[in-house]
Amino acid sequence: MAVKAYDLTGRTAFVTGAASGIGRASALLLAEAGATVHCADRDARKLHETAALIKAAGGEAHAYELDVADKEQIDRAVAQAAAAATTGTGSGTDTGTGTGTGTGRLDIMAAIAGIMHSGPVLETREKDLDRVLDINFKGVLYACQAAARAMIEAGTGGSIITMASGAVDTGGPGLLCYGASKAAVVQLTKTLATEVGPHAIRVNAVAPGWIRTPMTERHDSQAQAHTEEVMTRMAPLGRVGEPDDIAHAVLHLAADASSFTTGQILRPNGGVAMPW
Ligand code: NAI
């Protein structure tokens, strides 16, 4: 028997980073739970693949090719997604260049797009820091702002989910830019939760442990094997994560099942870190 508190039928979701890894798994699962999913990513080919996978499974999906670090592109796409929910129409393969009205309905924002960066503090250049903060922090901020505005305007409440990282719990060499961007995401999550709670909008972060995705696979294979081995040893559950492990955390935070949860960090990490 399906649990009603996880049923997203009739809801509209916007997912950034939907072309790959955790974003794709989340988009697919939200669609499986019944939501119409507006998928956004800069990788056009894989983005349209995700939308096609959702449609092939009987769901409804729309695709927006965009750069999350570009505020105008995000604003336009989110407004377009919300407007489509009001009118019941979506243009199917949008490019992020359409004209949204800014009114309409958006129930769920999952701001998942992000990049990895690794390098010692003493070798960190300003341009590395700027690039990581532009995508991992500002990109999430712009998505949150656009979503919260649409939700407040619609007056229907909503759930915003950001993607932090276990890096903020564990630290580690080379994690300056990436960890700083994810720490900023945590602060954004807590601050926004306090500001939009009165509008019945919940804001929570997911801080995954090591998950097997194209991002982690981009590490050279020896380093990856070593990190996987270390993470597996550190985890009480004795394994690293899969994208679906995180998609289920996203679904939980998106759904009514978590209706009393806001300003929190959910840590699907196999038990690697157990902060208070
Ligand atoms: P991935 O590389 O498989 O997917 C990331 C997606 O974001 C890609 O489709 C990429 O095209 C998109 N993207 C990157 N920059 C973009 C931009 N400027 N505009 C639009 N789209 C952009 O990576 P993965 O592993 O699925 O990561 C997803 C999120 O989860 C990231 O925020 C990452 O930091 C976070 N995370 C991942 C962990 C892991 O072990 N894989 C652990 C903790 C957090």
mmCIF file of C-alpha atoms and ligand atoms in Angstrom:
data_model
loop_
_atom_site.group_PDB
_atom_site.id
_atom_site.type_symbol
_atom_site.label_atom_id
_atom_site.label_comp_id
_atom_site.label_asym_id
_atom_site.label_seq_id
_atom_site.Cartn_x
_atom_site.Cartn_y
_atom_site.Cartn_z
ATOM 1 C CA MET A 1 0.000 0.000 0.000
ATOM 2 C CA ALA A 2 1.386 3.407 -0.991
ATOM 3 C CA VAL A 3 1.870 5.833 1.887
ATOM 4 C CA LYS A 4 -0.186 8.966 1.245
ATOM 5 C CA ALA A 5 2.325 11.287 2.940
ATOM 6 C CA TYR A 6 4.805 10.398 0.184
ATOM 7 C CA ASP A 7 2.330 10.910 -2.659
ATOM 8 C CA LEU A 8 3.315 13.905 -4.811
ATOM 9 C CA THR A 9 0.463 13.650 -7.301
ATOM 10 C CA GLY A 10 -0.470 17.118 -8.562
ATOM 11 C CA ARG A 11 2.726 18.715 -7.220
ATOM 12 C CA THR A 12 5.244 20.661 -9.275
ATOM 13 C CA ALA A 13 8.951 20.108 -8.667
ATOM 14 C CA PHE A 14 12.013 21.861 -10.055
ATOM 15 C CA VAL A 15 15.303 19.943 -9.918
ATOM 16 C CA THR A 16 18.715 21.423 -10.790
ATOM 17 C CA GLY A 17 21.574 19.108 -11.709
ATOM 18 C CA ALA A 18 18.945 16.739 -13.092
ATOM 19 C CA ALA A 19 21.161 15.419 -15.896
ATOM 20 C CA SER A 20 23.350 13.209 -13.740
ATOM 21 C CA GLY A 21 23.998 11.320 -10.524
ATOM 22 C CA ILE A 22 22.005 12.442 -7.482
ATOM 23 C CA GLY A 23 19.995 15.042 -9.437
ATOM 24 C CA ARG A 24 18.863 12.527 -12.042
ATOM 25 C CA ALA A 25 17.958 9.910 -9.410
ATOM 26 C CA SER A 26 15.992 12.550 -7.473
ATOM 27 C CA ALA A 27 14.140 13.786 -10.559
ATOM 28 C CA LEU A 28 13.161 10.209 -11.441
ATOM 29 C CA LEU A 29 11.982 9.407 -7.910
ATOM 30 C CA LEU A 30 9.969 12.627 -7.492
ATOM 31 C CA ALA A 31 8.283 11.832 -10.810
ATOM 32 C CA GLU A 32 7.630 8.251 -9.682
ATOM 33 C CA ALA A 33 5.944 9.698 -6.573
ATOM 34 C CA GLY A 34 3.622 11.647 -8.888
ATOM 35 C CA ALA A 35 5.176 15.105 -9.271
ATOM 36 C CA THR A 36 5.529 16.937 -12.568
ATOM 37 C CA VAL A 37 9.272 17.455 -12.705
ATOM 38 C CA HIS A 38 10.985 20.464 -14.296
ATOM 39 C CA CYS A 39 14.560 19.333 -14.891
ATOM 40 C CA ALA A 40 17.395 21.847 -15.252
ATOM 41 C CA ASP A 41 21.056 21.326 -16.120
ATOM 42 C CA ARG A 42 23.786 22.715 -18.366
ATOM 43 C CA ASP A 43 24.433 19.313 -19.964
ATOM 44 C CA ALA A 44 21.767 19.357 -22.666
ATOM 45 C CA ARG A 45 22.199 15.788 -23.882
ATOM 46 C CA LYS A 46 21.960 14.112 -20.502
ATOM 47 C CA LEU A 47 19.261 16.556 -19.379
ATOM 48 C CA HIS A 48 16.959 15.498 -22.194
ATOM 49 C CA GLU A 49 17.834 11.873 -21.431
ATOM 50 C CA THR A 50 16.522 12.356 -17.875
ATOM 51 C CA ALA A 51 13.306 13.954 -19.150
ATOM 52 C CA ALA A 52 12.890 11.076 -21.613
ATOM 53 C CA LEU A 53 13.414 8.498 -18.839
ATOM 54 C CA ILE A 54 10.692 10.143 -16.757
ATOM 55 C CA LYS A 55 8.285 10.212 -19.697
ATOM 56 C CA ALA A 56 9.085 6.607 -20.603
ATOM 57 C CA ALA A 57 8.103 5.618 -17.059
ATOM 58 C CA GLY A 58 4.758 7.389 -17.492
ATOM 59 C CA GLY A 59 5.667 10.629 -15.704
ATOM 60 C CA GLU A 60 5.580 14.269 -16.785
ATOM 61 C CA ALA A 61 8.836 16.147 -17.316
ATOM 62 C CA HIS A 62 10.113 19.378 -18.831
ATOM 63 C CA ALA A 63 13.720 20.273 -19.570
ATOM 64 C CA TYR A 64 15.566 23.574 -19.133
ATOM 65 C CA GLU A 65 19.114 23.870 -20.397
ATOM 66 C CA LEU A 66 20.707 26.508 -18.185
ATOM 67 C CA ASP A 67 23.659 27.538 -16.050
ATOM 68 C CA VAL A 68 22.622 27.738 -12.392
ATOM 69 C CA ALA A 69 25.229 30.463 -11.820
ATOM 70 C CA ASP A 70 23.222 32.737 -14.139
ATOM 71 C CA LYS A 71 20.500 34.311 -12.016
ATOM 72 C CA GLU A 72 18.427 35.494 -14.963
ATOM 73 C CA GLN A 73 18.282 32.015 -16.492
ATOM 74 C CA ILE A 74 17.187 30.446 -13.201
ATOM 75 C CA ASP A 75 14.587 33.142 -12.517
ATOM 76 C CA ARG A 76 13.092 32.708 -15.976
ATOM 77 C CA ALA A 77 12.984 28.907 -15.852
ATOM 78 C CA VAL A 78 11.443 28.734 -12.361
ATOM 79 C CA ALA A 79 8.822 31.313 -13.266
ATOM 80 C CA GLN A 80 8.038 29.340 -16.416
ATOM 81 C CA ALA A 81 7.710 26.086 -14.453
ATOM 82 C CA ALA A 82 5.380 27.676 -11.907
ATOM 83 C CA ALA A 83 3.285 29.298 -14.619
ATOM 84 C CA ALA A 84 2.938 25.954 -16.418
ATOM 85 C CA ALA A 85 1.496 24.447 -13.245
ATOM 86 C CA THR A 86 -1.205 27.108 -13.100
ATOM 87 C CA THR A 87 -2.279 26.813 -16.697
ATOM 88 C CA GLY A 88 -1.747 23.072 -16.876
ATOM 89 C CA THR A 89 0.533 23.486 -19.872
ATOM 90 C CA GLY A 90 4.237 22.975 -20.247
ATOM 91 C CA SER A 91 6.234 23.364 -23.394
ATOM 92 C CA GLY A 92 8.051 20.047 -22.991
ATOM 93 C CA THR A 93 11.560 20.866 -24.085
ATOM 94 C CA ASP A 94 12.098 24.392 -22.901
ATOM 95 C CA THR A 95 15.517 25.926 -23.216
ATOM 96 C CA GLY A 96 15.172 28.357 -20.365
ATOM 97 C CA THR A 97 14.457 31.161 -22.801
ATOM 98 C CA GLY A 98 10.685 31.234 -22.513
ATOM 99 C CA THR A 99 8.643 33.898 -20.833
ATOM 100 C CA GLY A 100 7.365 33.057 -17.402
ATOM 101 C CA THR A 101 4.841 35.318 -15.741
ATOM 102 C CA GLY A 102 6.214 34.843 -12.237
ATOM 103 C CA THR A 103 2.829 33.721 -10.975
ATOM 104 C CA GLY A 104 1.738 30.150 -10.555
ATOM 105 C CA ARG A 105 2.523 27.195 -8.404
ATOM 106 C CA LEU A 106 5.751 25.552 -7.376
ATOM 107 C CA ASP A 107 5.722 22.976 -4.585
ATOM 108 C CA ILE A 108 9.247 21.598 -4.523
ATOM 109 C CA MET A 109 12.694 22.954 -5.347
ATOM 110 C CA ALA A 110 15.623 20.552 -5.207
ATOM 111 C CA ALA A 111 18.801 22.601 -5.800
ATOM 112 C CA ILE A 112 21.258 19.800 -6.489
ATOM 113 C CA ALA A 113 23.612 21.016 -9.268
ATOM 114 C CA GLY A 114 27.190 21.327 -8.087
ATOM 115 C CA ILE A 115 30.829 20.714 -8.941
ATOM 116 C CA MET A 116 33.719 19.187 -7.032
ATOM 117 C CA HIS A 117 37.016 20.961 -6.468
ATOM 118 C CA SER A 118 40.039 19.661 -4.679
ATOM 119 C CA GLY A 119 43.363 21.383 -3.981
ATOM 120 C CA PRO A 120 45.617 22.480 -1.114
ATOM 121 C CA VAL A 121 44.914 25.808 0.601
ATOM 122 C CA LEU A 122 48.330 27.182 -0.304
ATOM 123 C CA GLU A 123 47.741 26.543 -3.999
ATOM 124 C CA THR A 124 44.170 27.828 -4.137
ATOM 125 C CA ARG A 125 43.691 30.599 -6.668
ATOM 126 C CA GLU A 126 40.984 33.232 -6.554
ATOM 127 C CA LYS A 127 39.507 31.934 -9.799
ATOM 128 C CA ASP A 128 39.100 28.411 -8.299
ATOM 129 C CA LEU A 129 37.248 29.808 -5.312
ATOM 130 C CA ASP A 130 35.079 32.058 -7.482
ATOM 131 C CA ARG A 131 34.111 29.227 -9.821
ATOM 132 C CA VAL A 132 33.109 26.862 -7.015
ATOM 133 C CA LEU A 133 31.221 29.524 -5.065
ATOM 134 C CA ASP A 134 29.464 30.750 -8.234
ATOM 135 C CA ILE A 135 28.006 27.296 -8.950
ATOM 136 C CA ASN A 136 27.767 25.574 -5.558
ATOM 137 C CA PHE A 137 26.682 28.541 -3.473
ATOM 138 C CA LYS A 138 25.306 31.314 -5.694
ATOM 139 C CA GLY A 139 23.636 28.773 -7.972
ATOM 140 C CA VAL A 140 21.796 27.294 -4.988
ATOM 141 C CA LEU A 141 20.998 30.763 -3.625
ATOM 142 C CA TYR A 142 19.435 31.884 -6.932
ATOM 143 C CA ALA A 143 17.350 28.705 -7.146
ATOM 144 C CA CYS A 144 16.173 29.156 -3.547
ATOM 145 C CA GLN A 145 15.294 32.802 -4.119
ATOM 146 C CA ALA A 146 13.325 32.077 -7.288
ATOM 147 C CA ALA A 147 11.506 29.164 -5.660
ATOM 148 C CA ALA A 148 10.668 30.998 -2.431
ATOM 149 C CA ARG A 149 9.305 33.967 -4.400
ATOM 150 C CA ALA A 150 7.082 31.706 -6.510
ATOM 151 C CA MET A 151 5.888 29.832 -3.412
ATOM 152 C CA ILE A 152 5.128 33.017 -1.475
ATOM 153 C CA GLU A 153 3.277 34.473 -4.456
ATOM 154 C CA ALA A 154 1.184 31.319 -4.857
ATOM 155 C CA GLY A 155 0.502 31.187 -1.111
ATOM 156 C CA THR A 156 0.551 27.397 -1.190
ATOM 157 C CA GLY A 157 3.685 26.758 0.900
ATOM 158 C CA GLY A 158 6.352 24.390 -0.337
ATOM 159 C CA SER A 159 9.562 22.516 0.292
ATOM 160 C CA ILE A 160 13.038 23.654 -0.700
ATOM 161 C CA ILE A 161 15.879 21.141 -0.570
ATOM 162 C CA THR A 162 19.526 22.116 -0.893
ATOM 163 C CA MET A 163 22.520 19.844 -1.424
ATOM 164 C CA ALA A 164 25.277 20.274 1.135
ATOM 165 C CA SER A 165 27.928 17.594 1.747
ATOM 166 C CA GLY A 166 29.428 15.408 4.420
ATOM 167 C CA ALA A 167 32.564 17.483 3.764
ATOM 168 C CA VAL A 168 31.169 20.091 6.191
ATOM 169 C CA ASP A 169 31.168 17.447 8.949
ATOM 170 C CA THR A 170 34.443 15.707 8.305
ATOM 171 C CA GLY A 171 36.715 18.353 6.756
ATOM 172 C CA GLY A 172 39.844 16.956 5.134
ATOM 173 C CA PRO A 173 42.783 18.043 2.985
ATOM 174 C CA GLY A 174 41.967 19.739 -0.322
ATOM 175 C CA LEU A 175 38.402 20.593 0.602
ATOM 176 C CA LEU A 176 38.741 24.361 1.063
ATOM 177 C CA CYS A 177 36.696 25.632 -1.925
ATOM 178 C CA TYR A 178 34.201 22.775 -2.006
ATOM 179 C CA GLY A 179 33.722 22.678 1.779
ATOM 180 C CA ALA A 180 33.370 26.464 2.004
ATOM 181 C CA SER A 181 30.679 26.419 -0.684
ATOM 182 C CA LYS A 182 28.773 23.655 1.121
ATOM 183 C CA ALA A 183 29.121 25.367 4.525
ATOM 184 C CA ALA A 184 27.587 28.437 2.876
ATOM 185 C CA VAL A 185 24.733 26.263 1.596
ATOM 186 C CA VAL A 186 24.070 25.072 5.164
ATOM 187 C CA GLN A 187 23.966 28.672 6.411
ATOM 188 C CA LEU A 188 21.649 29.651 3.551
ATOM 189 C CA THR A 189 19.371 26.732 4.418
ATOM 190 C CA LYS A 190 19.076 27.666 8.090
ATOM 191 C CA THR A 191 18.667 31.390 7.421
ATOM 192 C CA LEU A 192 16.045 30.946 4.717
ATOM 193 C CA ALA A 193 14.146 28.415 6.843
ATOM 194 C CA THR A 194 13.690 31.026 9.556
ATOM 195 C CA GLU A 195 12.625 33.684 7.053
ATOM 196 C CA VAL A 196 10.068 31.743 5.014
ATOM 197 C CA GLY A 197 8.672 29.417 7.689
ATOM 198 C CA PRO A 198 5.712 31.765 8.288
ATOM 199 C CA HIS A 199 4.737 31.162 4.627
ATOM 200 C CA ALA A 200 4.591 27.398 5.275
ATOM 201 C CA ILE A 201 7.753 26.930 3.237
ATOM 202 C CA ARG A 202 10.220 24.396 4.620
ATOM 203 C CA VAL A 203 13.932 24.534 3.797
ATOM 204 C CA ASN A 204 16.243 21.621 4.525
ATOM 205 C CA ALA A 205 19.648 20.423 3.382
ATOM 206 C CA VAL A 206 20.872 16.952 2.507
ATOM 207 C CA ALA A 207 24.532 16.282 3.368
ATOM 208 C CA PRO A 208 25.464 13.019 1.642
ATOM 209 C CA GLY A 209 28.500 10.933 2.389
ATOM 210 C CA TRP A 210 30.544 9.455 -0.481
ATOM 211 C CA ILE A 211 28.138 8.571 -3.304
ATOM 212 C CA ARG A 212 29.073 6.718 -6.506
ATOM 213 C CA THR A 213 28.202 9.183 -9.277
ATOM 214 C CA PRO A 214 29.930 10.587 -12.376
ATOM 215 C CA MET A 215 31.302 13.298 -10.036
ATOM 216 C CA THR A 216 33.155 10.887 -7.813
ATOM 217 C CA GLU A 217 34.044 8.695 -10.786
ATOM 218 C CA ARG A 218 35.904 11.658 -12.299
ATOM 219 C CA HIS A 219 38.562 11.266 -9.613
ATOM 220 C CA ASP A 220 41.386 9.226 -11.105
ATOM 221 C CA SER A 221 40.566 5.591 -10.590
ATOM 222 C CA GLN A 222 43.346 4.884 -8.071
ATOM 223 C CA ALA A 223 42.336 7.819 -5.830
ATOM 224 C CA GLN A 224 38.701 6.827 -6.160
ATOM 225 C CA ALA A 225 39.348 3.231 -5.190
ATOM 226 C CA HIS A 226 41.347 4.431 -2.195
ATOM 227 C CA THR A 227 38.632 6.891 -1.048
ATOM 228 C CA GLU A 228 35.935 4.273 -1.499
ATOM 229 C CA GLU A 229 37.961 1.836 0.570
ATOM 230 C CA VAL A 230 38.491 4.403 3.353
ATOM 231 C CA MET A 231 34.825 5.469 3.328
ATOM 232 C CA THR A 232 33.656 1.874 3.379
ATOM 233 C CA ARG A 233 35.874 1.167 6.369
ATOM 234 C CA MET A 234 34.689 4.308 8.200
ATOM 235 C CA ALA A 235 30.991 3.618 7.615
ATOM 236 C CA PRO A 236 29.170 1.482 10.196
ATOM 237 C CA LEU A 237 26.976 0.321 7.307
ATOM 238 C CA GLY A 238 30.109 -0.882 5.530
ATOM 239 C CA ARG A 239 29.489 0.620 2.103
ATOM 240 C CA VAL A 240 29.523 3.850 0.121
ATOM 241 C CA GLY A 241 26.263 5.347 -1.173
ATOM 242 C CA GLU A 242 24.343 5.141 -4.426
ATOM 243 C CA PRO A 243 22.373 8.035 -6.003
ATOM 244 C CA ASP A 244 19.088 6.388 -4.987
ATOM 245 C CA ASP A 245 20.109 6.569 -1.298
ATOM 246 C CA ILE A 246 20.120 10.353 -1.629
ATOM 247 C CA ALA A 247 17.060 10.541 -3.877
ATOM 248 C CA HIS A 248 15.040 8.902 -1.095
ATOM 249 C CA ALA A 249 16.259 11.556 1.365
ATOM 250 C CA VAL A 250 15.186 14.221 -1.143
ATOM 251 C CA LEU A 251 11.777 12.573 -1.530
ATOM 252 C CA HIS A 252 11.319 12.476 2.244
ATOM 253 C CA LEU A 253 12.065 16.200 2.564
ATOM 254 C CA ALA A 254 9.895 17.055 -0.453
ATOM 255 C CA ALA A 255 6.857 15.148 0.793
ATOM 256 C CA ASP A 256 4.273 15.858 3.483
ATOM 257 C CA ALA A 257 5.933 13.070 5.493
ATOM 258 C CA SER A 258 8.426 15.705 6.688
ATOM 259 C CA SER A 259 5.882 18.490 7.229
ATOM 260 C CA PHE A 260 7.279 19.409 10.696
ATOM 261 C CA THR A 261 10.903 19.419 9.553
ATOM 262 C CA THR A 262 12.661 22.638 8.584
ATOM 263 C CA GLY A 263 16.116 24.186 8.918
ATOM 264 C CA GLN A 264 17.613 20.701 9.316
ATOM 265 C CA ILE A 265 20.474 18.808 7.736
ATOM 266 C CA LEU A 266 19.690 15.227 6.787
ATOM 267 C CA ARG A 267 22.847 13.108 6.615
ATOM 268 C CA PRO A 268 22.572 9.950 4.499
ATOM 269 C CA ASN A 269 26.227 9.004 4.972
ATOM 270 C CA GLY A 270 26.247 5.379 6.108
ATOM 271 C CA GLY A 271 27.081 6.621 9.605
ATOM 272 C CA VAL A 272 30.510 8.039 8.673
ATOM 273 C CA ALA A 273 29.829 11.219 10.705
ATOM 274 C CA MET A 274 27.339 11.532 13.568
ATOM 275 C CA PRO A 275 27.249 15.188 14.637
ATOM 276 C CA TRP A 276 24.732 16.324 17.262
HETATM 277 P P1 NAI B 1 27.279 14.818 -10.972
HETATM 278 O O1 NAI B 1 28.498 15.441 -11.550
HETATM 279 O O2 NAI B 1 26.951 13.426 -11.328
HETATM 280 O O3 NAI B 1 26.005 15.740 -11.255
HETATM 281 C C1 NAI B 1 26.061 17.137 -11.118
HETATM 282 C C2 NAI B 1 25.175 17.769 -12.169
HETATM 283 O O4 NAI B 1 25.195 19.193 -11.985
HETATM 284 C C3 NAI B 1 25.666 17.501 -13.597
HETATM 285 O O5 NAI B 1 24.604 17.054 -14.414
HETATM 286 C C4 NAI B 1 26.185 18.850 -14.062
HETATM 287 O O6 NAI B 1 26.038 19.068 -15.457
HETATM 288 C C5 NAI B 1 25.302 19.787 -13.246
HETATM 289 N N1 NAI B 1 25.913 21.114 -13.152
HETATM 290 C C6 NAI B 1 27.148 21.416 -12.679
HETATM 291 N N2 NAI B 1 27.358 22.736 -12.791
HETATM 292 C C7 NAI B 1 26.239 23.276 -13.339
HETATM 293 C C8 NAI B 1 25.863 24.594 -13.707
HETATM 294 N N3 NAI B 1 26.682 25.631 -13.537
HETATM 295 N N4 NAI B 1 24.622 24.788 -14.212
HETATM 296 C C9 NAI B 1 23.788 23.736 -14.398
HETATM 297 N N5 NAI B 1 24.093 22.479 -14.089
HETATM 298 C C10 NAI B 1 25.309 22.246 -13.564
HETATM 299 O O7 NAI B 1 27.462 14.969 -9.388
HETATM 300 P P2 NAI B 1 26.666 14.328 -8.145
HETATM 301 O O8 NAI B 1 27.635 13.491 -7.425
HETATM 302 O O9 NAI B 1 25.382 13.776 -8.560
HETATM 303 O O10 NAI B 1 26.464 15.642 -7.267
HETATM 304 C C11 NAI B 1 25.202 16.296 -7.128
HETATM 305 C C12 NAI B 1 25.276 17.196 -5.908
HETATM 306 O O11 NAI B 1 25.506 16.400 -4.746
HETATM 307 C C13 NAI B 1 26.401 18.224 -5.947
HETATM 308 O O12 NAI B 1 25.951 19.447 -5.404
HETATM 309 C C14 NAI B 1 27.462 17.603 -5.068
HETATM 310 O O13 NAI B 1 28.315 18.565 -4.494
HETATM 311 C C15 NAI B 1 26.598 16.926 -4.021
HETATM 312 N N6 NAI B 1 27.286 15.849 -3.303
HETATM 313 C C16 NAI B 1 27.778 14.755 -3.959
HETATM 314 C C17 NAI B 1 28.439 13.766 -3.254
HETATM 315 C C18 NAI B 1 29.006 12.544 -3.901
HETATM 316 O O14 NAI B 1 29.741 11.797 -3.230
HETATM 317 N N7 NAI B 1 28.721 12.286 -5.184
HETATM 318 C C19 NAI B 1 28.629 13.870 -1.805
HETATM 319 C C20 NAI B 1 28.072 15.057 -1.220
HETATM 320 C C21 NAI B 1 27.427 16.011 -1.963
#
